[in-house]
């Protein structure tokens, strides 16, 4: 099984990265290219929501550099908010190739937010926005149920979604990309992730990201 990285991060690039974190636009774009190149050379697939933001920008660069699979998670049956705003991204192309190779139907936006991260083996956190924090925390909460840490609740990955894979091949992990965050994860959240034997990696650049992805891949071979 090819390992898969779930990308999460801010949607409003100008507000979050340029204004809030004070990252120079040119430097931001260079970091995007470096991350995409590292992912493209890693042998991993990537999974993300097809929407505006940092994850989509990385997916475009990834597709330019790699034949690796790009998967979109889309709430195709949602009736409350709809998905019209996703259509430009769902059908996007780069260099004459579709950015997305396939899609996972998450049913509605509520399940989308809850389940997005569990479609990957490892999470790459690219910013502490409201949406990305929610996705991270709920991903590990569902993982908590998978591994029986809440014995009153019997939950199985494939019953929640047949494509769910968190914890199947390697310990469910999050890699936090430090150039795109102001502070580390909340103390209590870190403690809960560690309680579940989840791994937390902080990386300062794309070279450290490469090393961590290799380390995680080595765990899958054991």
mmCIF file of C-alpha atoms in Angstrom:
data_model
loop_
_atom_site.group_PDB
_atom_site.id
_atom_site.type_symbol
_atom_site.label_atom_id
_atom_site.label_comp_id
_atom_site.label_asym_id
_atom_site.label_seq_id
_atom_site.Cartn_x
_atom_site.Cartn_y
_atom_site.Cartn_z
ATOM 1 C CA UNK A 1 0.000 0.000 0.000
ATOM 2 C CA UNK A 2 1.373 3.411 -0.982
ATOM 3 C CA UNK A 3 1.391 5.762 1.986
ATOM 4 C CA UNK A 4 -0.678 8.919 1.789
ATOM 5 C CA UNK A 5 -0.285 12.447 3.193
ATOM 6 C CA UNK A 6 -3.368 14.479 4.150
ATOM 7 C CA UNK A 7 -2.720 18.171 3.526
ATOM 8 C CA UNK A 8 -4.363 20.722 5.830
ATOM 9 C CA UNK A 9 -3.795 24.461 6.059
ATOM 10 C CA UNK A 10 -5.304 27.893 5.581
ATOM 11 C CA UNK A 11 -7.561 28.757 2.662
ATOM 12 C CA UNK A 12 -7.043 32.524 2.697
ATOM 13 C CA UNK A 13 -3.377 32.719 1.762
ATOM 14 C CA UNK A 14 -3.089 36.499 1.771
ATOM 15 C CA UNK A 15 -4.630 36.937 5.206
ATOM 16 C CA UNK A 16 -3.051 33.957 6.933
ATOM 17 C CA UNK A 17 0.471 33.812 5.530
ATOM 18 C CA UNK A 18 1.199 37.300 4.210
ATOM 19 C CA UNK A 19 -0.690 39.438 6.742
ATOM 20 C CA UNK A 20 -0.963 37.320 9.885
ATOM 21 C CA UNK A 21 2.392 35.493 9.775
ATOM 22 C CA UNK A 22 4.201 38.278 7.859
ATOM 23 C CA UNK A 23 5.720 35.877 5.327
ATOM 24 C CA UNK A 24 7.065 37.512 2.191
ATOM 25 C CA UNK A 25 5.051 36.467 -0.868
ATOM 26 C CA UNK A 26 8.134 35.396 -2.822
ATOM 27 C CA UNK A 27 9.459 33.361 0.107
ATOM 28 C CA UNK A 28 6.057 31.760 0.549
ATOM 29 C CA UNK A 29 6.009 30.607 -3.074
ATOM 30 C CA UNK A 30 9.535 29.205 -2.743
ATOM 31 C CA UNK A 31 8.470 27.192 0.309
ATOM 32 C CA UNK A 32 5.468 25.847 -1.622
ATOM 33 C CA UNK A 33 7.765 24.672 -4.415
ATOM 34 C CA UNK A 34 10.149 23.013 -1.950
ATOM 35 C CA UNK A 35 7.352 21.205 -0.106
ATOM 36 C CA UNK A 36 5.796 20.033 -3.373
ATOM 37 C CA UNK A 37 9.148 18.770 -4.635
ATOM 38 C CA UNK A 38 9.750 16.874 -1.396
ATOM 39 C CA UNK A 39 6.314 15.273 -1.578
ATOM 40 C CA UNK A 40 6.724 14.480 -5.276
ATOM 41 C CA UNK A 41 10.000 12.670 -4.599
ATOM 42 C CA UNK A 42 8.721 10.877 -1.492
ATOM 43 C CA UNK A 43 6.679 8.143 -3.156
ATOM 44 C CA UNK A 44 3.610 9.187 -1.170
ATOM 45 C CA UNK A 45 0.171 10.063 -2.521
ATOM 46 C CA UNK A 46 -1.489 13.273 -1.342
ATOM 47 C CA UNK A 47 -5.101 13.891 -0.338
ATOM 48 C CA UNK A 48 -6.775 17.275 0.133
ATOM 49 C CA UNK A 49 -9.987 19.227 -0.179
ATOM 50 C CA UNK A 50 -10.186 20.769 -3.694
ATOM 51 C CA UNK A 51 -10.562 24.386 -2.592
ATOM 52 C CA UNK A 52 -8.597 27.601 -2.498
ATOM 53 C CA UNK A 53 -5.595 27.744 -0.240
ATOM 54 C CA UNK A 54 -2.155 26.390 0.483
ATOM 55 C CA UNK A 55 -3.027 22.710 0.035
ATOM 56 C CA UNK A 56 -4.282 23.291 -3.506
ATOM 57 C CA UNK A 57 -1.196 25.341 -4.400
ATOM 58 C CA UNK A 58 1.016 22.471 -3.271
ATOM 59 C CA UNK A 59 -1.116 19.970 -5.195
ATOM 60 C CA UNK A 60 -0.615 21.946 -8.419
ATOM 61 C CA UNK A 61 3.146 21.972 -7.970
ATOM 62 C CA UNK A 62 3.105 18.301 -7.000
ATOM 63 C CA UNK A 63 1.295 17.434 -10.227
ATOM 64 C CA UNK A 64 3.872 19.346 -12.286
ATOM 65 C CA UNK A 65 6.688 17.325 -10.745
ATOM 66 C CA UNK A 66 5.242 13.880 -10.197
ATOM 67 C CA UNK A 67 3.023 11.136 -11.565
ATOM 68 C CA UNK A 68 1.992 10.434 -7.981
ATOM 69 C CA UNK A 69 -1.707 10.280 -7.200
ATOM 70 C CA UNK A 70 -3.649 13.329 -6.022
ATOM 71 C CA UNK A 71 -6.958 12.531 -4.307
ATOM 72 C CA UNK A 72 -9.701 15.018 -3.519
ATOM 73 C CA UNK A 73 -12.166 14.680 -0.646
ATOM 74 C CA UNK A 74 -15.518 16.148 -1.711
ATOM 75 C CA UNK A 75 -18.927 16.213 0.055
ATOM 76 C CA UNK A 76 -20.810 15.383 -3.130
ATOM 77 C CA UNK A 77 -24.219 14.937 -1.497
ATOM 78 C CA UNK A 78 -24.227 18.034 0.691
ATOM 79 C CA UNK A 79 -27.483 19.998 0.688
ATOM 80 C CA UNK A 80 -26.733 22.653 3.312
ATOM 81 C CA UNK A 81 -23.796 24.523 1.784
ATOM 82 C CA UNK A 82 -23.309 22.877 -1.598
ATOM 83 C CA UNK A 83 -20.092 22.459 -3.540
ATOM 84 C CA UNK A 84 -20.418 24.971 -6.381
ATOM 85 C CA UNK A 85 -17.425 26.903 -5.027
ATOM 86 C CA UNK A 86 -15.283 23.761 -5.378
ATOM 87 C CA UNK A 87 -15.953 23.191 -9.073
ATOM 88 C CA UNK A 88 -13.066 25.344 -10.411
ATOM 89 C CA UNK A 89 -10.666 23.323 -8.273
ATOM 90 C CA UNK A 90 -12.217 19.904 -8.865
ATOM 91 C CA UNK A 91 -11.717 20.295 -12.612
ATOM 92 C CA UNK A 92 -8.426 22.198 -12.485
ATOM 93 C CA UNK A 93 -5.569 21.336 -14.825
ATOM 94 C CA UNK A 94 -1.870 22.068 -14.791
ATOM 95 C CA UNK A 95 0.334 21.603 -17.853
ATOM 96 C CA UNK A 96 -2.564 19.880 -19.621
ATOM 97 C CA UNK A 97 -3.090 17.328 -16.833
ATOM 98 C CA UNK A 98 -5.895 17.116 -14.309
ATOM 99 C CA UNK A 99 -4.690 18.059 -10.843
ATOM 100 C CA UNK A 100 -6.917 15.399 -9.230
ATOM 101 C CA UNK A 101 -6.734 11.757 -10.213
ATOM 102 C CA UNK A 102 -9.728 10.610 -8.185
ATOM 103 C CA UNK A 103 -12.190 11.729 -5.531
ATOM 104 C CA UNK A 104 -13.506 10.404 -2.237
ATOM 105 C CA UNK A 105 -17.158 11.221 -1.561
ATOM 106 C CA UNK A 106 -17.473 12.350 2.067
ATOM 107 C CA UNK A 107 -21.248 12.825 1.744
ATOM 108 C CA UNK A 108 -21.722 16.217 3.466
ATOM 109 C CA UNK A 109 -19.659 19.042 4.916
ATOM 110 C CA UNK A 110 -20.026 17.807 8.491
ATOM 111 C CA UNK A 111 -18.547 14.406 7.631
ATOM 112 C CA UNK A 112 -15.988 16.095 5.381
ATOM 113 C CA UNK A 113 -14.568 18.091 8.277
ATOM 114 C CA UNK A 114 -14.668 15.126 10.645
ATOM 115 C CA UNK A 115 -13.120 12.567 8.333
ATOM 116 C CA UNK A 116 -10.743 14.487 6.051
ATOM 117 C CA UNK A 117 -7.547 13.574 7.904
ATOM 118 C CA UNK A 118 -8.310 9.866 8.321
ATOM 119 C CA UNK A 119 -7.971 9.315 4.562
ATOM 120 C CA UNK A 120 -4.225 9.712 5.038
ATOM 121 C CA UNK A 121 -1.558 7.830 6.956
ATOM 122 C CA UNK A 122 0.115 11.060 8.018
ATOM 123 C CA UNK A 123 -1.106 14.645 8.266
ATOM 124 C CA UNK A 124 0.971 17.559 7.004
ATOM 125 C CA UNK A 125 -0.142 20.651 8.899
ATOM 126 C CA UNK A 126 0.581 23.835 6.998
ATOM 127 C CA UNK A 127 -1.138 26.443 9.169
ATOM 128 C CA UNK A 128 -3.239 26.848 12.302
ATOM 129 C CA UNK A 129 -6.448 28.109 10.709
ATOM 130 C CA UNK A 130 -9.891 27.362 12.134
ATOM 131 C CA UNK A 131 -10.580 24.704 9.506
ATOM 132 C CA UNK A 132 -7.218 22.969 9.734
ATOM 133 C CA UNK A 133 -7.320 22.804 13.529
ATOM 134 C CA UNK A 134 -10.783 21.291 13.379
ATOM 135 C CA UNK A 135 -9.705 18.700 10.827
ATOM 136 C CA UNK A 136 -6.636 17.766 12.868
ATOM 137 C CA UNK A 137 -8.466 17.369 16.176
ATOM 138 C CA UNK A 138 -11.401 15.437 14.734
ATOM 139 C CA UNK A 139 -9.045 13.205 12.769
ATOM 140 C CA UNK A 140 -7.336 12.141 15.965
ATOM 141 C CA UNK A 141 -10.660 11.890 17.809
ATOM 142 C CA UNK A 142 -11.914 9.367 15.240
ATOM 143 C CA UNK A 143 -8.583 7.578 15.496
ATOM 144 C CA UNK A 144 -9.144 7.393 19.266
ATOM 145 C CA UNK A 145 -12.368 5.513 18.559
ATOM 146 C CA UNK A 146 -10.716 3.194 16.010
ATOM 147 C CA UNK A 147 -8.115 1.987 18.467
ATOM 148 C CA UNK A 148 -10.608 1.434 21.285
ATOM 149 C CA UNK A 149 -9.465 4.256 23.556
ATOM 150 C CA UNK A 150 -13.145 4.944 24.279
ATOM 151 C CA UNK A 151 -14.373 1.405 25.013
ATOM 152 C CA UNK A 152 -18.017 2.461 25.331
ATOM 153 C CA UNK A 153 -18.018 3.279 21.606
ATOM 154 C CA UNK A 154 -17.382 0.546 19.065
ATOM 155 C CA UNK A 155 -16.152 2.247 15.899
ATOM 156 C CA UNK A 156 -14.489 0.731 12.850
ATOM 157 C CA UNK A 157 -12.609 2.614 10.171
ATOM 158 C CA UNK A 158 -14.387 1.049 7.226
ATOM 159 C CA UNK A 159 -17.814 1.517 8.812
ATOM 160 C CA UNK A 160 -17.188 5.258 9.005
ATOM 161 C CA UNK A 161 -15.869 5.284 5.430
ATOM 162 C CA UNK A 162 -14.448 2.482 3.262
ATOM 163 C CA UNK A 163 -11.493 4.708 2.307
ATOM 164 C CA UNK A 164 -10.499 5.486 5.906
ATOM 165 C CA UNK A 165 -6.939 4.335 6.597
ATOM 166 C CA UNK A 166 -5.511 6.242 9.593
ATOM 167 C CA UNK A 167 -3.385 3.879 11.660
ATOM 168 C CA UNK A 168 -3.649 0.890 9.322
ATOM 169 C CA UNK A 169 -0.067 0.774 8.101
ATOM 170 C CA UNK A 170 1.862 3.174 10.347
ATOM 171 C CA UNK A 171 1.129 5.016 13.598
ATOM 172 C CA UNK A 172 -1.156 7.937 12.792
ATOM 173 C CA UNK A 173 1.114 10.984 12.697
ATOM 174 C CA UNK A 174 1.095 14.728 12.184
ATOM 175 C CA UNK A 175 3.988 16.673 10.704
ATOM 176 C CA UNK A 176 3.838 20.354 11.623
ATOM 177 C CA UNK A 177 5.606 22.639 9.136
ATOM 178 C CA UNK A 178 7.105 25.290 11.411
ATOM 179 C CA UNK A 179 7.684 28.047 8.813
ATOM 180 C CA UNK A 180 3.900 28.242 8.432
ATOM 181 C CA UNK A 181 2.889 28.356 12.095
ATOM 182 C CA UNK A 182 3.501 30.887 14.859
ATOM 183 C CA UNK A 183 3.476 28.487 17.790
ATOM 184 C CA UNK A 184 3.519 24.769 18.490
ATOM 185 C CA UNK A 185 0.334 22.795 18.971
ATOM 186 C CA UNK A 186 -1.702 23.372 22.117
ATOM 187 C CA UNK A 187 -0.232 21.523 25.129
ATOM 188 C CA UNK A 188 -3.379 19.504 25.827
ATOM 189 C CA UNK A 189 -3.869 18.523 22.182
ATOM 190 C CA UNK A 190 -0.260 17.315 22.013
ATOM 191 C CA UNK A 191 -0.818 15.278 25.187
ATOM 192 C CA UNK A 192 -3.932 13.583 23.794
ATOM 193 C CA UNK A 193 -2.216 12.711 20.518
ATOM 194 C CA UNK A 194 0.707 11.184 22.415
ATOM 195 C CA UNK A 195 -1.712 9.306 24.702
ATOM 196 C CA UNK A 196 -3.026 7.590 21.558
ATOM 197 C CA UNK A 197 0.554 6.706 20.541
ATOM 198 C CA UNK A 198 0.258 9.144 17.679
ATOM 199 C CA UNK A 199 3.488 10.743 16.514
ATOM 200 C CA UNK A 200 4.076 14.492 16.318
ATOM 201 C CA UNK A 201 6.961 15.802 14.215
ATOM 202 C CA UNK A 202 8.009 19.443 13.937
ATOM 203 C CA UNK A 203 10.040 20.262 10.846
ATOM 204 C CA UNK A 204 11.863 23.505 10.107
ATOM 205 C CA UNK A 205 12.242 23.071 6.348
ATOM 206 C CA UNK A 206 11.665 20.759 3.401
ATOM 207 C CA UNK A 207 14.851 18.802 4.127
ATOM 208 C CA UNK A 208 13.586 17.867 7.568
ATOM 209 C CA UNK A 209 10.214 17.039 6.017
ATOM 210 C CA UNK A 210 11.984 14.628 3.664
ATOM 211 C CA UNK A 211 13.741 12.933 6.592
ATOM 212 C CA UNK A 212 10.497 12.520 8.546
ATOM 213 C CA UNK A 213 8.613 11.090 5.567
ATOM 214 C CA UNK A 214 11.421 8.565 5.078
ATOM 215 C CA UNK A 215 11.300 7.679 8.779
ATOM 216 C CA UNK A 216 7.547 7.090 8.603
ATOM 217 C CA UNK A 217 7.932 5.020 5.440
ATOM 218 C CA UNK A 218 10.508 2.859 7.225
ATOM 219 C CA UNK A 219 7.961 2.115 9.938
ATOM 220 C CA UNK A 220 5.625 0.703 7.304
ATOM 221 C CA UNK A 221 8.243 -1.797 6.217
ATOM 222 C CA UNK A 222 8.688 -3.238 9.723
#
